[in-house]
mmCIF file of C-alpha atoms and ligand atoms in Angstrom:
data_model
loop_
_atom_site.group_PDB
_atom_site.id
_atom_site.type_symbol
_atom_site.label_atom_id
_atom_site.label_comp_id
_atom_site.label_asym_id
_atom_site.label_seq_id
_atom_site.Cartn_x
_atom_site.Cartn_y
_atom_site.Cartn_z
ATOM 1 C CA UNK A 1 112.113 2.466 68.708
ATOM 2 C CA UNK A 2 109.434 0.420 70.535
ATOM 3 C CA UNK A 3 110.679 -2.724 72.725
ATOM 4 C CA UNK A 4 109.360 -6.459 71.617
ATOM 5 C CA UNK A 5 105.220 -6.181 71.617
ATOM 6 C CA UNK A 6 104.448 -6.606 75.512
ATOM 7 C CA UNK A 7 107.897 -6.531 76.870
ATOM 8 C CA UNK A 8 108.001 -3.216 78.378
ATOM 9 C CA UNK A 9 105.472 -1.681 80.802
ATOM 10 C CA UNK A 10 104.779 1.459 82.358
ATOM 11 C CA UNK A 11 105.325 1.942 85.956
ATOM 12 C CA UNK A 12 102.499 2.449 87.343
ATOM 13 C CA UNK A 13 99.404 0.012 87.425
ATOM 14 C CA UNK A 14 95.784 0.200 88.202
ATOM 15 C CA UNK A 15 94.264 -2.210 90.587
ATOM 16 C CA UNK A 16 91.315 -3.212 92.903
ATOM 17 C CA UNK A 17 90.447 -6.107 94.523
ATOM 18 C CA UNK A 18 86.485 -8.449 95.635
ATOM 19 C CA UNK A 19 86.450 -9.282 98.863
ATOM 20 C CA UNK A 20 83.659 -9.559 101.031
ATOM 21 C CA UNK A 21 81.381 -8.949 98.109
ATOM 22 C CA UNK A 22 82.354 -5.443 96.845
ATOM 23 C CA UNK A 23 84.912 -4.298 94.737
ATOM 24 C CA UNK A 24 87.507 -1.802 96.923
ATOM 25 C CA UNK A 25 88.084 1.307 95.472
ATOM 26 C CA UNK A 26 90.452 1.693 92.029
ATOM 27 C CA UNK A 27 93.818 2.739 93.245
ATOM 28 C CA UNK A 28 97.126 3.579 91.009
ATOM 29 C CA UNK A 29 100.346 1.916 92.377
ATOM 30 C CA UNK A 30 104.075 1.075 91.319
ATOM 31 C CA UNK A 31 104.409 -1.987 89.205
ATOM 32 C CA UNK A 32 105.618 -4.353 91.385
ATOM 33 C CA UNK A 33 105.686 -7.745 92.345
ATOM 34 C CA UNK A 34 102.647 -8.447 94.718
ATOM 35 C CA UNK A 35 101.934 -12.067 96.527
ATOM 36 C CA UNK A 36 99.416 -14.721 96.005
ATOM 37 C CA UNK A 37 98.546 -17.339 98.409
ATOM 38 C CA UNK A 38 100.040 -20.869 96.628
ATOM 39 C CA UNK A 39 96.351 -22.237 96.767
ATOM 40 C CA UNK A 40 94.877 -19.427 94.587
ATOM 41 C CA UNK A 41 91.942 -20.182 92.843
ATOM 42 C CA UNK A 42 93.072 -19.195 89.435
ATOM 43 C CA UNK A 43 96.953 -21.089 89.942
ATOM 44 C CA UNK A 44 94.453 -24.508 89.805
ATOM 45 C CA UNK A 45 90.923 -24.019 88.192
ATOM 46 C CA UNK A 46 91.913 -21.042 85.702
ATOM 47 C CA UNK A 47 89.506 -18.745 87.243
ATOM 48 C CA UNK A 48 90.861 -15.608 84.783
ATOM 49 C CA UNK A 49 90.452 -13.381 81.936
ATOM 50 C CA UNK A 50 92.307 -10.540 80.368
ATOM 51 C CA UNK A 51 91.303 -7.562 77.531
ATOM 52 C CA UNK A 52 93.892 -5.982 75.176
ATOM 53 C CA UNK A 53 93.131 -2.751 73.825
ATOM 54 C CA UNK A 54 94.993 0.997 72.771
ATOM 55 C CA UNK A 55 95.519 4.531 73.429
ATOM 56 C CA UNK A 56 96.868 6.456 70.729
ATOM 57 C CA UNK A 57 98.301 9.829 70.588
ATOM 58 C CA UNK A 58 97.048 12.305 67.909
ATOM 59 C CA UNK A 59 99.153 14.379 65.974
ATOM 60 C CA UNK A 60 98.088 16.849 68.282
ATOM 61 C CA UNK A 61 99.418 15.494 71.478
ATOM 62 C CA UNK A 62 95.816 14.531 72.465
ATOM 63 C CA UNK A 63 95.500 10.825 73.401
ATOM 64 C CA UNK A 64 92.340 8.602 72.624
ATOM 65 C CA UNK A 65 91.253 5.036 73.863
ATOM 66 C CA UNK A 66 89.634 3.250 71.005
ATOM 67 C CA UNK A 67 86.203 1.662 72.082
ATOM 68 C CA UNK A 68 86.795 1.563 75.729
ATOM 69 C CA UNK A 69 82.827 0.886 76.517
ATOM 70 C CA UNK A 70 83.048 -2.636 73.860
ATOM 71 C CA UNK A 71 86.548 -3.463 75.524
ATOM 72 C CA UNK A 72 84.650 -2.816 79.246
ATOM 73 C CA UNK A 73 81.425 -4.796 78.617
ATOM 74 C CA UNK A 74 83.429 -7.812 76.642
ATOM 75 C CA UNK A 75 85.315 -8.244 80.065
ATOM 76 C CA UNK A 76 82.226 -8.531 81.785
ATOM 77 C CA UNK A 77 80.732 -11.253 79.690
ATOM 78 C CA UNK A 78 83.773 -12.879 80.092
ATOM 79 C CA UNK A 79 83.840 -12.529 84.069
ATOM 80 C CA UNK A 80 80.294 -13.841 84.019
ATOM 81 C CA UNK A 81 81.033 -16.966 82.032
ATOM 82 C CA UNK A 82 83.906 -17.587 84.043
ATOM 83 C CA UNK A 83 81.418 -17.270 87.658
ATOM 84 C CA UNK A 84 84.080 -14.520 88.659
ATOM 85 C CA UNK A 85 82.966 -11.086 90.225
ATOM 86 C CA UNK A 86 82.176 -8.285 87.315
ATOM 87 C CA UNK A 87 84.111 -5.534 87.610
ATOM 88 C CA UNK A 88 81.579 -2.064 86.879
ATOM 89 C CA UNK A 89 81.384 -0.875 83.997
ATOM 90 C CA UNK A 90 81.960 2.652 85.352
ATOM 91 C CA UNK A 91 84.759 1.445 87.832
ATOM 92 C CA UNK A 92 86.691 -0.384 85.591
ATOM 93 C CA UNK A 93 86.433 2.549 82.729
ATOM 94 C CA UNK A 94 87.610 5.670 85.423
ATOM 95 C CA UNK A 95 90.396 3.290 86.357
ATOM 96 C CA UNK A 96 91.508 2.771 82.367
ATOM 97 C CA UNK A 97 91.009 6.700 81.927
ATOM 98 C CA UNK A 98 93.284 7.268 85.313
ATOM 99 C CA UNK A 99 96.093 4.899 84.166
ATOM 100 C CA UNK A 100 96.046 6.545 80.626
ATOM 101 C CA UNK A 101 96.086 9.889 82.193
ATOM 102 C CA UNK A 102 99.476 8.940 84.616
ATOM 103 C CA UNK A 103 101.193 7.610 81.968
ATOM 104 C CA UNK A 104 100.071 9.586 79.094
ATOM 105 C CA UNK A 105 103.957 10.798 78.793
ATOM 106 C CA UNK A 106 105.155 7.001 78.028
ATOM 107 C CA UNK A 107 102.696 7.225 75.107
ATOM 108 C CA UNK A 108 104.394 6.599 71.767
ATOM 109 C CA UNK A 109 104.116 8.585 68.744
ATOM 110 C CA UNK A 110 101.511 7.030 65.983
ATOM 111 C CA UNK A 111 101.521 3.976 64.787
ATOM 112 C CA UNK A 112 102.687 2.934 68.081
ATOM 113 C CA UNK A 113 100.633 3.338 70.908
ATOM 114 C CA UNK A 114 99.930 2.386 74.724
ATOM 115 C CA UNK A 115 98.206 -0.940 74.971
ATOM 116 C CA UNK A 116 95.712 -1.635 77.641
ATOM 117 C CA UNK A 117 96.195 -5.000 79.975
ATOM 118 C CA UNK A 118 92.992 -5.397 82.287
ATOM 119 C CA UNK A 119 93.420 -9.223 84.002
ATOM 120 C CA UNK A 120 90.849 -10.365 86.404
ATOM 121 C CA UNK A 121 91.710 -13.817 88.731
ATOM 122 C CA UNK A 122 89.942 -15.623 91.402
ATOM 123 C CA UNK A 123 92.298 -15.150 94.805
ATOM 124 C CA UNK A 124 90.185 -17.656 97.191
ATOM 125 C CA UNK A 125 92.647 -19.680 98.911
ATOM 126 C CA UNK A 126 91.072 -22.925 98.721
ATOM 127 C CA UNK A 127 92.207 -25.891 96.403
ATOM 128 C CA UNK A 128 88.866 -27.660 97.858
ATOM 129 C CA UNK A 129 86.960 -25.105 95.135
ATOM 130 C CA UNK A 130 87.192 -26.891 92.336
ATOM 131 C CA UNK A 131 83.743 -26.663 91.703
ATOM 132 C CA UNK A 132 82.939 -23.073 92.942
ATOM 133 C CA UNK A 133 83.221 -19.774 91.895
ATOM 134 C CA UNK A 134 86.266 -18.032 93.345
ATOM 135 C CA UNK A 135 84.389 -15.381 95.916
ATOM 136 C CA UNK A 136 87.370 -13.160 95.879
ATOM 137 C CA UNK A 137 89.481 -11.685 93.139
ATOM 138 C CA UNK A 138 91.906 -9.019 91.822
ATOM 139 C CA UNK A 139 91.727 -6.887 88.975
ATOM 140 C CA UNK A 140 94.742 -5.333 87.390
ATOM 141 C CA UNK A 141 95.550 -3.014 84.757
ATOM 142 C CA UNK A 142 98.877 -3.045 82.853
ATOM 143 C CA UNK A 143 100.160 -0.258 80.402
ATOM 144 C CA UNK A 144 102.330 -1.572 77.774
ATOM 145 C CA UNK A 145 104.164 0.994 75.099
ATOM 146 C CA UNK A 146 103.788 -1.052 71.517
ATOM 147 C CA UNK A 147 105.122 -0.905 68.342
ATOM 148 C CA UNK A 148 104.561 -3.087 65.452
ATOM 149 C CA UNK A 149 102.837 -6.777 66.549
ATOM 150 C CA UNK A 150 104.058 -9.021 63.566
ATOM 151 C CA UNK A 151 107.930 -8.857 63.084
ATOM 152 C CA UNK A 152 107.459 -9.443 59.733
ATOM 153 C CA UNK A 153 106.134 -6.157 59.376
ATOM 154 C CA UNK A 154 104.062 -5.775 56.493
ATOM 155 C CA UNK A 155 104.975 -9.243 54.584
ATOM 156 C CA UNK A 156 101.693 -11.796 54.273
ATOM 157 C CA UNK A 157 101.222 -14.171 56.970
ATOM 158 C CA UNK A 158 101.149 -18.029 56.311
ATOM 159 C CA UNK A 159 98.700 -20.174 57.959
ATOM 160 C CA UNK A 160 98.574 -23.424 59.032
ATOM 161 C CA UNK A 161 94.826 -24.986 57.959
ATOM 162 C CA UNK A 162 93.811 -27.151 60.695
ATOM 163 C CA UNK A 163 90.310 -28.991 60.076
ATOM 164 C CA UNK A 164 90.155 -31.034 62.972
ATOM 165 C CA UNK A 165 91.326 -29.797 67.121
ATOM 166 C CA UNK A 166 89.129 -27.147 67.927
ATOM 167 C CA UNK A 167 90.801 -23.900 69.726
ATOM 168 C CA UNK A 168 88.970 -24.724 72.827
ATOM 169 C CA UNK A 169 85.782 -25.628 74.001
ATOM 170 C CA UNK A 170 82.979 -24.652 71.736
ATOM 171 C CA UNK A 171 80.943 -22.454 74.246
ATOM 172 C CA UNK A 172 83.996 -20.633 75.950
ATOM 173 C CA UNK A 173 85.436 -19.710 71.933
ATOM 174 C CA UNK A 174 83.952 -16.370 73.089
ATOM 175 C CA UNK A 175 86.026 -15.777 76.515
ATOM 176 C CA UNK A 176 88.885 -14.012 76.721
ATOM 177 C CA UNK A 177 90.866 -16.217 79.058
ATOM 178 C CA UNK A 178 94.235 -17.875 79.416
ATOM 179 C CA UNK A 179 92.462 -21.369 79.133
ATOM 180 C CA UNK A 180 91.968 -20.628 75.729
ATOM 181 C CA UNK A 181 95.232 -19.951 74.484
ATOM 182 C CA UNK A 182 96.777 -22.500 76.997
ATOM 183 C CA UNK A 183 94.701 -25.184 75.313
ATOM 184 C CA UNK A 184 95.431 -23.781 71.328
ATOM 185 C CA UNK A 185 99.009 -23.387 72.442
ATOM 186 C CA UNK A 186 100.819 -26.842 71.632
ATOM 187 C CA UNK A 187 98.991 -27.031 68.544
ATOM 188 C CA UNK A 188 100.128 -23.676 67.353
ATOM 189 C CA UNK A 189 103.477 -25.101 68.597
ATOM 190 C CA UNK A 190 103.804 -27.669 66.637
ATOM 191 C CA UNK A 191 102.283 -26.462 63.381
ATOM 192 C CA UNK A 192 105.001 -23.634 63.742
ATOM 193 C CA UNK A 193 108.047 -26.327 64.052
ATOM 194 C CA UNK A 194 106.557 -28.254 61.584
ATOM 195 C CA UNK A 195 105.394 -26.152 58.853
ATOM 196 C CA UNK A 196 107.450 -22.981 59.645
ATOM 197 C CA UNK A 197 103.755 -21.095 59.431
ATOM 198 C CA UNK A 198 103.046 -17.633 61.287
ATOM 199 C CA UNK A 199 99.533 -19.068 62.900
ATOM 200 C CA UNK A 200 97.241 -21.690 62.805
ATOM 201 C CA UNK A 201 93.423 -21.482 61.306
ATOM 202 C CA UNK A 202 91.371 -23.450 63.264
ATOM 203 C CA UNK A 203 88.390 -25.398 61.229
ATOM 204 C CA UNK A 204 87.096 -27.446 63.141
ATOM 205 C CA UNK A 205 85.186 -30.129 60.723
ATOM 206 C CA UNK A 206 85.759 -27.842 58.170
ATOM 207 C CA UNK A 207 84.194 -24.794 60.313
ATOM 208 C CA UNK A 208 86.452 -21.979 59.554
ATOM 209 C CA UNK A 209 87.073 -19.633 62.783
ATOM 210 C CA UNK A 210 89.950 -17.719 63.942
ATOM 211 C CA UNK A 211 93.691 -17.912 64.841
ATOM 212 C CA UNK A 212 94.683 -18.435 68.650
ATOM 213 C CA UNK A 213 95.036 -15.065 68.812
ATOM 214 C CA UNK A 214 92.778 -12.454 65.613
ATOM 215 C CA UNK A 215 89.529 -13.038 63.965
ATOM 216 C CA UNK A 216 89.886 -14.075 60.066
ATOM 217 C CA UNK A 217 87.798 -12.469 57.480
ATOM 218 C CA UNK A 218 87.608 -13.616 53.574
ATOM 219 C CA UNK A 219 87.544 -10.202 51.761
ATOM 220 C CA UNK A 220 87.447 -8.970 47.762
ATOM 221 C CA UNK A 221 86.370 -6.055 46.041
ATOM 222 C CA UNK A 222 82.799 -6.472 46.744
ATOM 223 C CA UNK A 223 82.610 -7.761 49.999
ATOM 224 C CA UNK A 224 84.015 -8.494 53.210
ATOM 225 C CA UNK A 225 82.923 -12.682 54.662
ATOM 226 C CA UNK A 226 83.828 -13.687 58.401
ATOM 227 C CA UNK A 227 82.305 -15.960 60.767
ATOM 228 C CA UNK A 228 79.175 -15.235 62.958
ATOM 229 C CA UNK A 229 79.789 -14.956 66.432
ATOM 230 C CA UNK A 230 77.918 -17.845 67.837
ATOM 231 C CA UNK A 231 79.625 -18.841 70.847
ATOM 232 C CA UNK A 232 83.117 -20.662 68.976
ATOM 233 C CA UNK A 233 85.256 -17.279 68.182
ATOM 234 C CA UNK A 234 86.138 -14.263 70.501
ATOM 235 C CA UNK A 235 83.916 -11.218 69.486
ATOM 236 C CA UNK A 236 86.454 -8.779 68.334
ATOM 237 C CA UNK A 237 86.207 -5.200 68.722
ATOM 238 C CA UNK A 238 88.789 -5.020 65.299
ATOM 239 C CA UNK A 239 86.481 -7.106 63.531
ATOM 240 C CA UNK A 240 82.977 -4.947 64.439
ATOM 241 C CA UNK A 241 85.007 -1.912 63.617
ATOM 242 C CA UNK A 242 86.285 -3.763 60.368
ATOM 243 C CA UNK A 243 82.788 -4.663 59.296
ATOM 244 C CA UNK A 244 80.649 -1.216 60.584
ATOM 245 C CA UNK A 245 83.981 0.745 58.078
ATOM 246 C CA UNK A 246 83.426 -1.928 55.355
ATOM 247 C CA UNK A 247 80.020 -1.497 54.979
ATOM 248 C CA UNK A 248 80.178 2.335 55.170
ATOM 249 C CA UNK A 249 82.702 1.893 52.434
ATOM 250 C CA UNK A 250 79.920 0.292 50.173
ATOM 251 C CA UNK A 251 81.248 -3.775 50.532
ATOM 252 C CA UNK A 252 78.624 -5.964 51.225
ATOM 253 C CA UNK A 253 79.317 -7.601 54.911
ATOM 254 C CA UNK A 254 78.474 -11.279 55.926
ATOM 255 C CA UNK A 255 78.481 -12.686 59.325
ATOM 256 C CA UNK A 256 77.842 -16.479 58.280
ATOM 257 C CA UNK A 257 79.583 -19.525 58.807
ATOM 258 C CA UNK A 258 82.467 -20.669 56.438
ATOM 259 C CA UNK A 259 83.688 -24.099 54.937
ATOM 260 C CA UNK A 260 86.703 -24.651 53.872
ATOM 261 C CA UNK A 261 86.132 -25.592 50.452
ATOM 262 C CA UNK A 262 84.621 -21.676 50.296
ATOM 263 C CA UNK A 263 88.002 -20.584 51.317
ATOM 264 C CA UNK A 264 90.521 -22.427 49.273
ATOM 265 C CA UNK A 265 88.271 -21.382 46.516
ATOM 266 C CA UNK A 266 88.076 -17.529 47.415
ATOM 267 C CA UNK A 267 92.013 -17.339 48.107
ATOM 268 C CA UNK A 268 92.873 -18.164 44.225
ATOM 269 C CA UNK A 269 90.605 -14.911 43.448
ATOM 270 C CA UNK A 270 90.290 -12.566 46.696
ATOM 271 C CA UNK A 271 92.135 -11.561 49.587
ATOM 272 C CA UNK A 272 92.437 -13.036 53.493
ATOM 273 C CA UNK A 273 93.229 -11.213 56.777
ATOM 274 C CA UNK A 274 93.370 -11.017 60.534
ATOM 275 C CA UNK A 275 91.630 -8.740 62.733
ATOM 276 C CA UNK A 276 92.951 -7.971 65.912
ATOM 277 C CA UNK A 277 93.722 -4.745 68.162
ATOM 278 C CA UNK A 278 97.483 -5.457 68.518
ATOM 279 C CA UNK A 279 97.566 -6.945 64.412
ATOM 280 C CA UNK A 280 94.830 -4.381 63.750
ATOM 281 C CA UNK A 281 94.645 -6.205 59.575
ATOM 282 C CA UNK A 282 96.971 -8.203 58.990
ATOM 283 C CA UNK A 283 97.096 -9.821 55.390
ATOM 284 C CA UNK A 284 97.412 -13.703 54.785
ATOM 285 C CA UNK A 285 99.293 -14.601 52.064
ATOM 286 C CA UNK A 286 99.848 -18.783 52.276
ATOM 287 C CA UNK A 287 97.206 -21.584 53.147
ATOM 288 C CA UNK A 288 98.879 -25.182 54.045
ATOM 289 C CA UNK A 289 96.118 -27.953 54.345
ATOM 290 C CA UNK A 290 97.580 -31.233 54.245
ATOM 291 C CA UNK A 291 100.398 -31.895 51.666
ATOM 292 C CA UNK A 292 98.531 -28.343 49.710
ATOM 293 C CA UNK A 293 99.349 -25.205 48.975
ATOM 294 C CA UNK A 294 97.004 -22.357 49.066
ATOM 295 C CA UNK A 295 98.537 -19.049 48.139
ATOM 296 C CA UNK A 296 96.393 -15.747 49.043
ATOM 297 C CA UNK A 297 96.183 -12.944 46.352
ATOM 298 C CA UNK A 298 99.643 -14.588 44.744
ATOM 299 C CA UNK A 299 101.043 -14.366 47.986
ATOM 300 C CA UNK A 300 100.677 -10.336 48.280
ATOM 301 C CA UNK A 301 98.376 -8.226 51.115
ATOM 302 C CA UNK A 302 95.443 -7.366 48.890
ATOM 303 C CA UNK A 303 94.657 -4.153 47.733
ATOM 304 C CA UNK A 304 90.788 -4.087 49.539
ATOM 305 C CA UNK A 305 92.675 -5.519 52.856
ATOM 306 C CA UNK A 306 94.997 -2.152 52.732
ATOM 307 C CA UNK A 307 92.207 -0.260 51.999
ATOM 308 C CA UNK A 308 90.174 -1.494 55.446
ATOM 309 C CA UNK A 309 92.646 -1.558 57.528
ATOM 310 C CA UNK A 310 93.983 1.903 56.186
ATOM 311 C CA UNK A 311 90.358 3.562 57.050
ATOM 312 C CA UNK A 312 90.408 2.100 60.772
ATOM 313 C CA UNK A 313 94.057 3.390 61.176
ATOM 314 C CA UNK A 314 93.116 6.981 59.723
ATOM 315 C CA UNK A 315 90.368 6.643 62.642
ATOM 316 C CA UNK A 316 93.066 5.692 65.155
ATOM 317 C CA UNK A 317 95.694 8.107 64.339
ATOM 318 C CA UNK A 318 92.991 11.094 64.512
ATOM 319 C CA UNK A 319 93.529 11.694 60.466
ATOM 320 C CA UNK A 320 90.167 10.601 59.597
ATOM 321 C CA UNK A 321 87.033 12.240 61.920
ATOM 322 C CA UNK A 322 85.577 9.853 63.948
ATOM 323 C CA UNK A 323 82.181 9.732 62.694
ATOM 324 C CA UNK A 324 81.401 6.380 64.441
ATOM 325 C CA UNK A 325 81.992 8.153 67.744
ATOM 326 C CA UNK A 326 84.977 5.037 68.835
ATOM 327 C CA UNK A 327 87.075 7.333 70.750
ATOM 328 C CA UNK A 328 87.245 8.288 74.178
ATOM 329 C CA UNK A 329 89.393 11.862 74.898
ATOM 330 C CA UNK A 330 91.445 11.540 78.084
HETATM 331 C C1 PLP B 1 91.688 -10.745 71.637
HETATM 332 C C2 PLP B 1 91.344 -11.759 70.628
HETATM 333 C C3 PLP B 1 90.939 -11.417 69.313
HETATM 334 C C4 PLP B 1 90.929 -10.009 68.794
HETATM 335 O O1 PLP B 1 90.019 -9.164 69.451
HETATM 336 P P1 PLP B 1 90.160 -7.595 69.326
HETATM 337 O O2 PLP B 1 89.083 -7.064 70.200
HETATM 338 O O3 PLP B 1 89.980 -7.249 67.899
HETATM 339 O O4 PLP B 1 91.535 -7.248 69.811
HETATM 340 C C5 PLP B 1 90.560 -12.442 68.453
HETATM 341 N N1 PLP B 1 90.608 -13.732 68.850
HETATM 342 C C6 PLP B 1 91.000 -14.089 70.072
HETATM 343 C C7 PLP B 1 91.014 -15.528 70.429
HETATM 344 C C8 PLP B 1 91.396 -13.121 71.013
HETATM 345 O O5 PLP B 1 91.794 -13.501 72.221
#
């Protein structure tokens, strides 16, 4: 038995730190508390961003990071957008590998697995910087033992439809960052108290999106419909890996942007799901929108939804080859 998603953590933690324009080496430590200086860039302008992603142990007692390079290079772009230091690529990946190596024995047996925590803040002590790019910052890595994400376990999610507040800012949709979810978060809040839903949908104007927290993807025995990625949603590495297996599979993929109207019509035929590394496919089984109902596939995870995510978990799990080359040994 696997604590609460998140809860628990390994005890040891990757970490290096920008100062004086390079990155100090990658060094393993204890988890422990460590001090911040009260004027911290991030504590006031939000300078950070996080990833999220697995290592899963095979039948055979290897263990495998799924798509460490996408997880590595998604970090940068965020970084970038946020005007913080980029961690390397190769830096940041032989610090993940290291971690994973030190802790491999916390590593759960299949489905559970060790999730991944990389967080990157802006350390300058200056609350004068409102309007600069932190010059220094920290970047730790956090091993987390997982079980199952959704409590609910298997049973269809039910969403709250909102067609009007937007997640977060248009052009930052695409960062992984606290900002994001801070922003999203009294909306989800209340849509939760209120409507006793799972998640909320965000539609802006009737632009269908994502959650706060997994991509959303229309899907039916021919094809598989999601959003493009044009600067609003978060690029996730569940979703690629949901779209390159669907259209190996023979569905026909769309990346294309979504009304509403599309949706509530799909639902009362097809099926609806979230993509996400700690969800990995998740099926959606209720709609609210205003004073309607919208149930999913009468309510039930469809049929094409347990066949997807079924084909990435086979990947995960090591019972399926991986022919799309997603896994990195450590
Ligand atoms: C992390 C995240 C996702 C899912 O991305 P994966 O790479 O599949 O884990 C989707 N939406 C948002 C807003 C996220 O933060």
């Amino acid at each position: 038995m696997v604590a609460q998603f998140g809860s628990q953590f390994s005890a040891t933690v990757a970490h290096s730190a920008y100062t004086g324009g390079r990155w100090s080496a990658g060094e393993l430590a204890p988890l422990a508390e460590f001090a911040m200086h009260p004027a911290a860039h991030v504590l006031h302008y939000g300078s950070t961003c996080f990833e999220g992603l697995k290592a899963y142990r095979h039948g055979d007692g290897s263990v495998h990071i799924f798509r460490l390079d996408r997880h590595v290079a998604r970090l940068a772009n965020s970084a970038r957008l946020l005007c913080l230091p980029v961690p390397p690529a190769d830096q940041l990946e032989s610090m993940i590998r290291g971690l994973v190596e030190t802790v491999r024995d916390d590593i759960p047996e299949y489905p559970s697995a060790l999730y991944l925590r990389p967080l990157l803040f802006g350390t300058d002590a200056n609350i004068g910087s409102a309007a600069r790019p932190s010059n220094d910052a920290t970047l730790y890595i956090l091993a987390s033992p997982v079980g199952e994400y959704f409590e609910k376990g298997e049973q269809a999610l039910r969403l709250w439809v909102e067609d009007k507040q937007m997640r977060t800012s248009p052009h930052f949709g695409q960062v992984k960052t606290g900002g994001n979810y801070a922003a999203a978060l009294a909306i989800v809040t209340a849509a939760k108290a209120r409507y006793a839903v799972d998640q909320v949908l965000f539609c802006p104007g009737g632009d269908v999106q994502e959650t706060a927290a997994a991509n959303f993807l229309l899907i039916d025995d021919r094809q598989v419909v999601t959003k493009r990625l044009d600067g609003t949603i978060l690029p996730g590495v569940t979703r690629a890996s949901i779209l390159e297996l669907a259209a190996d599979l023979g569905y026909t993929v769309e990346e294309r942007d979504i009304g509403l109207e599309e949706v509530f019509a799909w639902v009362s035929q097809g099926e609806a799901a979230l993509s996400g590394t700690a969800a990995v496919l998740t099926g959606v089984g209720m709609l609210l929108h205003d004073n309607d109902e919208h149930p999913v596939n009468g309510g039930q995870v469809g049929p094409n939804t347990i066949r997807l995510r079924q084909a990435l978990m086979d990947i995960h799990s090591g019972r399926a080859p991986d022919r799309f080359g997603w896994l990195s040994a450590v």
